Short mmCIF file of C-alpha atoms in Angstrom, two decimals:
data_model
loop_
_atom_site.label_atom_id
_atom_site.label_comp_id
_atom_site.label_asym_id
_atom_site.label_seq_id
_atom_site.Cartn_x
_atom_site.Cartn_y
_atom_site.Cartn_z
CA UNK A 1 17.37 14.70 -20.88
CA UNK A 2 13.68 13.25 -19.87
CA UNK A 3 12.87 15.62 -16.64
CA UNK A 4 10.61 13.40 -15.99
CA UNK A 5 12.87 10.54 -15.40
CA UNK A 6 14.88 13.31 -12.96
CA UNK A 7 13.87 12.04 -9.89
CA UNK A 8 14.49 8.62 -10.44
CA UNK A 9 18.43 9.50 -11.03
CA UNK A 10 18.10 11.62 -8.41
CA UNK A 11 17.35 8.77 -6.17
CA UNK A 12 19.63 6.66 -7.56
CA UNK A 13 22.29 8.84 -7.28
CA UNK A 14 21.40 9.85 -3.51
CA UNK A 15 21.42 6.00 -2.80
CA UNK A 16 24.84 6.00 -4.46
CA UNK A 17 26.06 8.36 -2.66
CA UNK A 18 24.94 7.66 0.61
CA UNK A 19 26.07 4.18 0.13
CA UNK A 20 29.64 5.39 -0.94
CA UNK A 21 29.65 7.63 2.28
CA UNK A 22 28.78 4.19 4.14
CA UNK A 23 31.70 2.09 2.90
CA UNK A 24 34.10 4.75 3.37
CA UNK A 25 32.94 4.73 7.33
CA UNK A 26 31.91 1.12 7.60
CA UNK A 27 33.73 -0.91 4.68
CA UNK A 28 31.64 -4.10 5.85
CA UNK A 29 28.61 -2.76 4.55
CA UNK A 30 29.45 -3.62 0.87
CA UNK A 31 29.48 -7.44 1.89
CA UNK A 32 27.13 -9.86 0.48
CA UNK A 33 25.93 -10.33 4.29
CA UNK A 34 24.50 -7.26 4.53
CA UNK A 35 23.06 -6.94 1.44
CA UNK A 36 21.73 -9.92 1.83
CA UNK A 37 20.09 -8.46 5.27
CA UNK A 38 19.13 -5.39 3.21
CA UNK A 39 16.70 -7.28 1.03
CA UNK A 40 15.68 -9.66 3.78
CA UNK A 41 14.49 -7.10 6.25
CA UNK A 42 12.99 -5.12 3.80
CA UNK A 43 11.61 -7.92 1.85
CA UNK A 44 8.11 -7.42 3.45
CA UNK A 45 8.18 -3.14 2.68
CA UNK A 46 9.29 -3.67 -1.16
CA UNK A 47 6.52 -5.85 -1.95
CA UNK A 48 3.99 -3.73 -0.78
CA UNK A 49 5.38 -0.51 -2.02
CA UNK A 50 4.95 -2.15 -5.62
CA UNK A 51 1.26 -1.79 -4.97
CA UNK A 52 1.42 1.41 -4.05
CA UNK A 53 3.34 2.30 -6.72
CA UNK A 54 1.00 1.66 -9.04
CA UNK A 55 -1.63 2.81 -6.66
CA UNK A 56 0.02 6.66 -6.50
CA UNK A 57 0.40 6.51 -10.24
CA UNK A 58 -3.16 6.07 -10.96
CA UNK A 59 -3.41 9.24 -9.00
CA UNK A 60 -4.95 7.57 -5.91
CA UNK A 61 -3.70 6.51 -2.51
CA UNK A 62 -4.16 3.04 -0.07
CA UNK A 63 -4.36 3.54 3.20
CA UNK A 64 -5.28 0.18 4.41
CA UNK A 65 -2.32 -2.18 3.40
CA UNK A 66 -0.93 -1.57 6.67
CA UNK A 67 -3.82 -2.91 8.45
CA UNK A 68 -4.18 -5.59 5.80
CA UNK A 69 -0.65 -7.26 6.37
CA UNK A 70 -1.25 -7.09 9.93
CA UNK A 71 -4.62 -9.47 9.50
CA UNK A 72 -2.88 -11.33 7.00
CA UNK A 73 -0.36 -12.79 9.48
CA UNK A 74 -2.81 -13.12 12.19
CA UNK A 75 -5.30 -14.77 9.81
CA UNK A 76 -2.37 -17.19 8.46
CA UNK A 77 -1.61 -18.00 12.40
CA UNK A 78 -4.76 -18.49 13.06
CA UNK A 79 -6.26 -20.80 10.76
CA UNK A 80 -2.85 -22.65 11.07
CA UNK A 81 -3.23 -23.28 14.76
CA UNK A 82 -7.20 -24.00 14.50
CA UNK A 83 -7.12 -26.49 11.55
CA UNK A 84 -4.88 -28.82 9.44
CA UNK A 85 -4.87 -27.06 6.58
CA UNK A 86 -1.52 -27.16 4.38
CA UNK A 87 0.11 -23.05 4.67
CA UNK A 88 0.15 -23.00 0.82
CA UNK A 89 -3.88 -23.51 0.94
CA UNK A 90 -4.32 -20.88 3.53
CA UNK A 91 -1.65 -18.89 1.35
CA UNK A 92 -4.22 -18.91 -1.74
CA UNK A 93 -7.55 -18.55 0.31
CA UNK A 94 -5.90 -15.63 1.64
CA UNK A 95 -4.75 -13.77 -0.90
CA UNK A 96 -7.83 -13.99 -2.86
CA UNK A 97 -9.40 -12.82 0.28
CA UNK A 98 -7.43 -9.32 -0.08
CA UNK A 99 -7.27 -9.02 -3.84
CA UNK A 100 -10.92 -9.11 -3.52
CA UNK A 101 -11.00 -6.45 -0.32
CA UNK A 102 -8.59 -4.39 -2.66
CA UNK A 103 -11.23 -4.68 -5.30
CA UNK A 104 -14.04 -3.71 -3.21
CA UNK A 105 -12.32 -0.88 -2.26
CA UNK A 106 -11.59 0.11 -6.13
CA UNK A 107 -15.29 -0.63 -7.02
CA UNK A 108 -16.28 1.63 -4.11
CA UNK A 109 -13.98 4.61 -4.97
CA UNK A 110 -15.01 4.75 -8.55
CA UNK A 111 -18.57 4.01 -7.74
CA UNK A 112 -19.78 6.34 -4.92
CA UNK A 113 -17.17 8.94 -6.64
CA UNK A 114 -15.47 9.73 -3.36
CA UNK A 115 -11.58 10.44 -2.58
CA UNK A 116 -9.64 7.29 -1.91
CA UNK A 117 -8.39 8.73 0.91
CA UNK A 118 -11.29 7.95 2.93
CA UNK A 119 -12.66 4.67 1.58
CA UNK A 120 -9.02 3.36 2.35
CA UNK A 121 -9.40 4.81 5.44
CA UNK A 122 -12.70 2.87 6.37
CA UNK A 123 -10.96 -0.12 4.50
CA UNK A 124 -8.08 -0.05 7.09
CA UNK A 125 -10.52 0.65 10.45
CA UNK A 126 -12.55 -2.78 8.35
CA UNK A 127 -8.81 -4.50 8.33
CA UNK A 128 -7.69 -4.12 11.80
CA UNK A 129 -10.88 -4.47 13.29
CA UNK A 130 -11.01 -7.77 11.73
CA UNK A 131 -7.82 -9.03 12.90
CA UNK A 132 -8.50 -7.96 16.28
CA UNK A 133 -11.65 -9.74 16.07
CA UNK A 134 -9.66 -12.92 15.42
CA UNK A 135 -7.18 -12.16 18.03
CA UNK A 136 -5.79 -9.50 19.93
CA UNK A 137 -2.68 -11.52 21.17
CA UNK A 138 0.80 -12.25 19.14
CA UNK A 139 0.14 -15.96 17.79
CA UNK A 140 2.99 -18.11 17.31
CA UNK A 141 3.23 -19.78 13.55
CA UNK A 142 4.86 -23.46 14.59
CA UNK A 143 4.36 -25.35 11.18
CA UNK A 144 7.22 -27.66 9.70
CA UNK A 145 6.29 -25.90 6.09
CA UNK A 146 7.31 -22.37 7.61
CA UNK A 147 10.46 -23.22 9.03
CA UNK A 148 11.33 -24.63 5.68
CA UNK A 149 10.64 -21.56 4.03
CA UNK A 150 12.49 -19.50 6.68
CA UNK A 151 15.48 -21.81 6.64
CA UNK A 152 15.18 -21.40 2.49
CA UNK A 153 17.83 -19.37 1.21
CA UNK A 154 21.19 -19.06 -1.17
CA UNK A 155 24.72 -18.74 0.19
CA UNK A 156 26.45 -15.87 -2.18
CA UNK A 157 30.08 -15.80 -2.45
CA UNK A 158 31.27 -14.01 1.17
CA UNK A 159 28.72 -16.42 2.68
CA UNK A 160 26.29 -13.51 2.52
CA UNK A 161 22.54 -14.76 2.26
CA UNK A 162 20.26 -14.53 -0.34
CA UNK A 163 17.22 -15.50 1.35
CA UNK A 164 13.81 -17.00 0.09
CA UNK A 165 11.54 -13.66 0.82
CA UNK A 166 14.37 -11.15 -0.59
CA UNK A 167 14.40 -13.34 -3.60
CA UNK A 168 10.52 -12.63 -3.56
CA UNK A 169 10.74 -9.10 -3.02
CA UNK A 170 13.27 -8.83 -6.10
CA UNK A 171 10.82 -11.45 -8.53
CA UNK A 172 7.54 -8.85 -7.08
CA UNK A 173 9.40 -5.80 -8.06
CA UNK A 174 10.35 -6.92 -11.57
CA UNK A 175 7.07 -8.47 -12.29
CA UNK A 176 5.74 -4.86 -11.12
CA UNK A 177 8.03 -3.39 -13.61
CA UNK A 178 6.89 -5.32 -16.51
CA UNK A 179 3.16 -5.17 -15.03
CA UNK A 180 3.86 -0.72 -15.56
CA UNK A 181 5.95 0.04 -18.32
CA UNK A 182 4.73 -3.41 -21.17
CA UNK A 183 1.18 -3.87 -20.77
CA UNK A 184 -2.14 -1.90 -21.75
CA UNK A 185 -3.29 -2.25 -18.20
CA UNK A 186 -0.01 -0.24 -16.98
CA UNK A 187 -0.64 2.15 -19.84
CA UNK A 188 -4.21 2.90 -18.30
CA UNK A 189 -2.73 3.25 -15.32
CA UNK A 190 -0.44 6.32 -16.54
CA UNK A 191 -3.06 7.34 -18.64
CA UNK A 192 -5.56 7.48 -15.38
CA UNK A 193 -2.98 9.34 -13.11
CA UNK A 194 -2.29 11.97 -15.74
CA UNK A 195 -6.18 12.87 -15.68
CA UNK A 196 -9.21 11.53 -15.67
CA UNK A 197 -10.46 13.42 -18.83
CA UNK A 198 -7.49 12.54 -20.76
CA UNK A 199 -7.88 9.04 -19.82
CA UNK A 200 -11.43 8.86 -21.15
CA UNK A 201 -10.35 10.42 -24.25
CA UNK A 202 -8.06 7.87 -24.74
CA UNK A 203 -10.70 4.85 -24.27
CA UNK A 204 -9.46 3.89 -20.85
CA UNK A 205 -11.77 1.94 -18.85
CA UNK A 206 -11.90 4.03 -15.38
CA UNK A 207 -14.05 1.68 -13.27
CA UNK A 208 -12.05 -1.29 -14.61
CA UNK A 209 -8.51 0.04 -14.07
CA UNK A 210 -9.39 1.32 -11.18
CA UNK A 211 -10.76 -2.02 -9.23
CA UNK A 212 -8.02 -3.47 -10.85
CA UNK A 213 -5.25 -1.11 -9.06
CA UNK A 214 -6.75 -1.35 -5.89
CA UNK A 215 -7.16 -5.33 -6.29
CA UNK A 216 -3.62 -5.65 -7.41
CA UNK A 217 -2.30 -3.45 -4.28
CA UNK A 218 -4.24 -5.77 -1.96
CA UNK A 219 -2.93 -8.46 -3.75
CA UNK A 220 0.58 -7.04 -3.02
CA UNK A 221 -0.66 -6.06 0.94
CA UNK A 222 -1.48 -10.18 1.08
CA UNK A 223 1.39 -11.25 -0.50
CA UNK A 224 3.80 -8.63 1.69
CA UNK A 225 1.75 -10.60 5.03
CA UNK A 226 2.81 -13.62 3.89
CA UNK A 227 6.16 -12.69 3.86
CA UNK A 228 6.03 -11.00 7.33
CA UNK A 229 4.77 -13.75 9.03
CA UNK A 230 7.59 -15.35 7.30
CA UNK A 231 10.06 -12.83 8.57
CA UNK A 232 8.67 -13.11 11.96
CA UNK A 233 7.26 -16.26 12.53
CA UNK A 234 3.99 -14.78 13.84
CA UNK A 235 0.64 -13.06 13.34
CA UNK A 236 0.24 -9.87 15.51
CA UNK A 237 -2.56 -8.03 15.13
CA UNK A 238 -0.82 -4.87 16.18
CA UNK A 239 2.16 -5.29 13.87
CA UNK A 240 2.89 -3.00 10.93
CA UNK A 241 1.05 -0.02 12.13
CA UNK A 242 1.93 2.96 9.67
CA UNK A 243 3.41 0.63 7.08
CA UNK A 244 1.18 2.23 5.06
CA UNK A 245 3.25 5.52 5.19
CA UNK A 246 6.56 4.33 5.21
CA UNK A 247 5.61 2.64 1.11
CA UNK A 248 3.99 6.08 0.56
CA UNK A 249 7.45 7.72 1.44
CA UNK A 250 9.27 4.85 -0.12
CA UNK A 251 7.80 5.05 -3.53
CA UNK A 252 7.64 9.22 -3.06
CA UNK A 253 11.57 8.75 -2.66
CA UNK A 254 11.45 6.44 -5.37
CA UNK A 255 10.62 8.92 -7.89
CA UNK A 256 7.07 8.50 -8.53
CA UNK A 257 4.72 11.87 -8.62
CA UNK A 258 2.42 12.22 -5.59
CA UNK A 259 -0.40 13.46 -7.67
CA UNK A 260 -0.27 10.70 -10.18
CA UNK A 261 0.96 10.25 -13.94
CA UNK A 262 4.96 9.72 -13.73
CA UNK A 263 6.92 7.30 -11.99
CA UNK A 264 8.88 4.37 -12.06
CA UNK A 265 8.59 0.89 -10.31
CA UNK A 266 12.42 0.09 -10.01
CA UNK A 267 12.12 3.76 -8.38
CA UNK A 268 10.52 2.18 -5.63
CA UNK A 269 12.80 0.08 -5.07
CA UNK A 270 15.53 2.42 -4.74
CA UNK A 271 13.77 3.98 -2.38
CA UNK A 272 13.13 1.03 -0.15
CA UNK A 273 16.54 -0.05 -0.14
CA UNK A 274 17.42 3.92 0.73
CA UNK A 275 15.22 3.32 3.45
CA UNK A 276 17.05 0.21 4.60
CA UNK A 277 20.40 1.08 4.18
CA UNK A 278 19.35 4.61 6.87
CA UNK A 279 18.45 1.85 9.44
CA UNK A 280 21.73 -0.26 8.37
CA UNK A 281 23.63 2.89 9.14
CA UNK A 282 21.94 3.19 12.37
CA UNK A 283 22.85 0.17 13.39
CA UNK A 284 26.41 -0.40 12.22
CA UNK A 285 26.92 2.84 13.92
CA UNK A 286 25.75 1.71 17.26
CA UNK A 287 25.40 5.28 18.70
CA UNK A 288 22.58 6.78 16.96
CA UNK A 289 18.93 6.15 18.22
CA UNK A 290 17.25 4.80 15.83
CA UNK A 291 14.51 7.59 15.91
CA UNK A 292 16.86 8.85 13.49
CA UNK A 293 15.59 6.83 10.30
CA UNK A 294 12.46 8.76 10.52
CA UNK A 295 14.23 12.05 10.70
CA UNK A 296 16.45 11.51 7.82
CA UNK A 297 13.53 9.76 6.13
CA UNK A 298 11.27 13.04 7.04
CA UNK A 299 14.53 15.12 5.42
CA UNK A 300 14.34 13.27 1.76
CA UNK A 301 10.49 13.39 1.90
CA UNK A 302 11.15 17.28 1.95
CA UNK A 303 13.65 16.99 -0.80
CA UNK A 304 11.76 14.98 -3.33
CA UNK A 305 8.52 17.11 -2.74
CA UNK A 306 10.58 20.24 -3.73
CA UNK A 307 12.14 18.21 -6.36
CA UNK A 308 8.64 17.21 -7.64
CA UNK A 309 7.13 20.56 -7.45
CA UNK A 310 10.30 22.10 -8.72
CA UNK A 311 9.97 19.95 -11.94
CA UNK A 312 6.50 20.37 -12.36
CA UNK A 313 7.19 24.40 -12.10
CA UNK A 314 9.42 24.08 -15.09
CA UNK A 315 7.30 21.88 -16.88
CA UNK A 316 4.23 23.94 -16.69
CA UNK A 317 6.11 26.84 -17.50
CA UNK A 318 7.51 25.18 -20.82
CA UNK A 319 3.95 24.56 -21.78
CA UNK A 320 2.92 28.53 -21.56
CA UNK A 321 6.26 29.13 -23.50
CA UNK A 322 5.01 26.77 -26.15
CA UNK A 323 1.60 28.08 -26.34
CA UNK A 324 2.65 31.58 -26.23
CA UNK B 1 -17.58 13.83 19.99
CA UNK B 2 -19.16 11.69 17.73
CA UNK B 3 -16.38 9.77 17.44
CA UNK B 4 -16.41 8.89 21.79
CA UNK B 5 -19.92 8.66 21.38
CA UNK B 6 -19.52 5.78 18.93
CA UNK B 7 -16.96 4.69 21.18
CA UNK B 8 -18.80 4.86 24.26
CA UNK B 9 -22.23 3.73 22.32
CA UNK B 10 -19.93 0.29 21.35
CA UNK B 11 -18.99 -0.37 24.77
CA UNK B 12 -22.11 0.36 26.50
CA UNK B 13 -24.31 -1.82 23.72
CA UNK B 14 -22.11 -4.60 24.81
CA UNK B 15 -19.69 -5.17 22.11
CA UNK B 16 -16.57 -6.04 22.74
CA UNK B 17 -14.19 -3.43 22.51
CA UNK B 18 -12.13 -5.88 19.51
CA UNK B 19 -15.50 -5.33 17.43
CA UNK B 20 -14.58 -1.19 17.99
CA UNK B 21 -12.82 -0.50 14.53
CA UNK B 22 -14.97 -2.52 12.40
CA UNK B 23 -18.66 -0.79 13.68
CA UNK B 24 -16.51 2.19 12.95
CA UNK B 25 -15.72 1.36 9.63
CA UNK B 26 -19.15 0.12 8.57
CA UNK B 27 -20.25 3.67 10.24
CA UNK B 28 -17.83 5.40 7.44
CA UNK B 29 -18.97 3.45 4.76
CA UNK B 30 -22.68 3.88 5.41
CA UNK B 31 -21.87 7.77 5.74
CA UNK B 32 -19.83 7.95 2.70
CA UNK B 33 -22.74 6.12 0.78
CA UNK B 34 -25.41 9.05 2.08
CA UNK B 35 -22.57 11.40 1.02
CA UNK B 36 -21.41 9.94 -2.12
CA UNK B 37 -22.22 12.60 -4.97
CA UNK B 38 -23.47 9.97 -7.70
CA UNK B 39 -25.50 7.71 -5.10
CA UNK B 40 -27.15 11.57 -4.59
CA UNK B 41 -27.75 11.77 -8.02
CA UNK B 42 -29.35 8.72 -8.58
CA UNK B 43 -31.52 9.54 -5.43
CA UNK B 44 -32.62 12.93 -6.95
CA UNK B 45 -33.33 11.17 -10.38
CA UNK B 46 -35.67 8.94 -9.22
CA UNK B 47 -37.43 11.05 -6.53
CA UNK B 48 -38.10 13.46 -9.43
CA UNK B 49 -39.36 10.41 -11.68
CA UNK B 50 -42.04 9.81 -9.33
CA UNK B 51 -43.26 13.02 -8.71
CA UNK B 52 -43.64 13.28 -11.91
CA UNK B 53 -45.31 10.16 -12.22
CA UNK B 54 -47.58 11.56 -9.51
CA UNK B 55 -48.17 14.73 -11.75
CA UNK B 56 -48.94 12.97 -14.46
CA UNK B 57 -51.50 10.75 -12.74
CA UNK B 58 -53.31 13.64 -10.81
CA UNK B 59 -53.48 15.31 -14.00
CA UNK B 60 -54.93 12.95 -15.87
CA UNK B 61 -56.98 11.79 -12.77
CA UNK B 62 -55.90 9.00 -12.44
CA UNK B 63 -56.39 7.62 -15.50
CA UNK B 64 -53.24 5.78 -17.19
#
């Protein structure tokens, strides 16, 4: 058995399970309604937690897609209400507006040599700031083109909804998938995460991969605004504060290795819809506060970090046995 | 401290406290240029290359 692919089963089968424990409670929850909700409300999380994904495998960390969806939907509300601009213009001027910040931020972190930690730390004090600069007030999004494309979904059998963004979030994650596990650039990637020396043993271009990760994840951050203001129908410059965290512990959940190196995409999004279905709970229950996602969220963080370390343990210790 | 000073320094210069966060982060990135390890290097490098130049010259006096 691949230990490495442990915590991805693991995941899977905790989502199982806790989905099983669901249905036997709430039977409703295996409806196409509220999976259809599932994908829907998390539509906005998954997409962004495929940047991160690829992000944490490189064996770095981005700390400013939070702060980046938040200026995306005040920048989309905001040059909607000032100009006449079609949404799918502003949609492209946008997200070649992040992928580039998400570049930046790669060609800074490889660069000046410094932890990512902290450049995506100035990079989400540069985000917010600059949607507070264009407003500090929610701003309504009243275009014909967005109602459209809220209205734009897919009746599944049991009249559940299959909705244009969860569709999105589904196309992002598989497109991540193929982006990790079939190309040379995902390769590098793994390669980069595992080490830096190994990777320039192996003839991996660090500087390269690595504005290209951090490009691709503010790609993701723009794309993941779009789909908030979307969901919302809005741009509030005080929205998704800590989103940032919650894809950290979604694609930690998911499988992937904090320090870099192992980890799978459709891991991720396990782990999102984990996330979702703790909030689903929450509210098909009715009783619980809902203070209680983050405690149960807190609880699996724990898990998979001793699952991680545990597996590491071994693994290190089956390399002494080998060498001995 | 530094941190309210900034704060404080914004609001009495006369920004408006929306422009807060992105002084800030222009503040980190200047400071994690000064800090940066290879931007160091690169600084020592070529403050060495010109006292050596210097050497050179007053050793030669000043003839090239």
């Amino acid at each position: 058995m691949n230990t490495r692919a442990l915590p991805l089963y693991a995941t899977i089968a905790i989502f199982l399970l806790a989905y099983l424990l669901c249905w036997l409670q709430f039977p409703n929850i295996l409806s196409t309604r509220v999976i259809g909700n599932l994908l829907t409300d998390n539509a906005y999380l998954g997409i962004v937690a495929v940047g991160m994904t690829l992000v944490i495998l490189s064996g770095g960390i981005d700390l400013s897609v939070g702060s980046v969806i938040a200026f995306s939907g005040v920048f989309i509300a905001v040059v909607l209400r000032d100009t006449s601009l079609h949404p799918l213009v502003v949609f492209a001027m946008l997200l070649a507006l992040t992928t580039a910040f998400g570049a930046a931020m790669g060609f800074l972190i490889d660069r000046l040599a410094m932890p990512a930690f902290i450049v995506t730390l100035a990079g989400m004090f540069l985000a917010r700031g600059a949607a507070y600069m264009l407003s500090i007030d929610s701003v309504p999004i009243q275009h014909e083109f967005y109602t459209t494309l809220q209205r734009a979904y897919w009746l599944m059998p049991g009249k559940g909804r299959l909705t244009l963004i969860g569709v999105l979030m589904v196309l992002t994650v598989l497109a991540g998938m193929v982006i990790a596990h079939k190309t040379r650039f995902g390769a590098s990637v793994y390669a980069l995460g595992g080490g830096e020396a190994t990777a320039r043993l192996m003839g991996v271009r660090q500087g390269r991969t690595t504005m290209l990760v951090y490009a691709f994840s503010g790609l993701m951050a723009g794309l993941s605004g779009i789909v908030f203001s979307i969901y919302t129908g809005s741009g509030y410059s005080l929205a998704t504060v800590g989103t940032e965290l919650t894809a950290i512990a979604a694609v930690v959940i998911g499988g992937t290795l904090l320090t870099g190196g192992a980890g799978y995409m459709f891991g991720t999004l396990v782990g999102v819809l984990t996330m979702g279905l703790i909030q689903t709970y929450i509210v098909f229950d009715g009783t619980l506060s809902s203070w209680w996602t983050k405690i149960v969220i807190g609880i699996l963080l724990l898990v998979f970090i001793l699952l991680q370390k545990g597996l590491l343990h071994l693994s290190q210790s089956r390399l002494a046995r080998g060498a001995a | 401290m530094i941190i309210q000073t900034i704060d404080t320094g914004i609001l009495l210069a006369g920004f408006p406290s929306e422009y807060n966060l992105v002084i800030k982060a222009v503040l980190v990135l200047v400071i994690l240029v000064l800090q940066s390890p290879r931007i160091a290097g690169e600084w020592r490098l070529w403050r060495d290359s010109q006292r050596a130049g210097r050497e050179a010259r007053a050793a030669t006096g000043g003839q090239t």
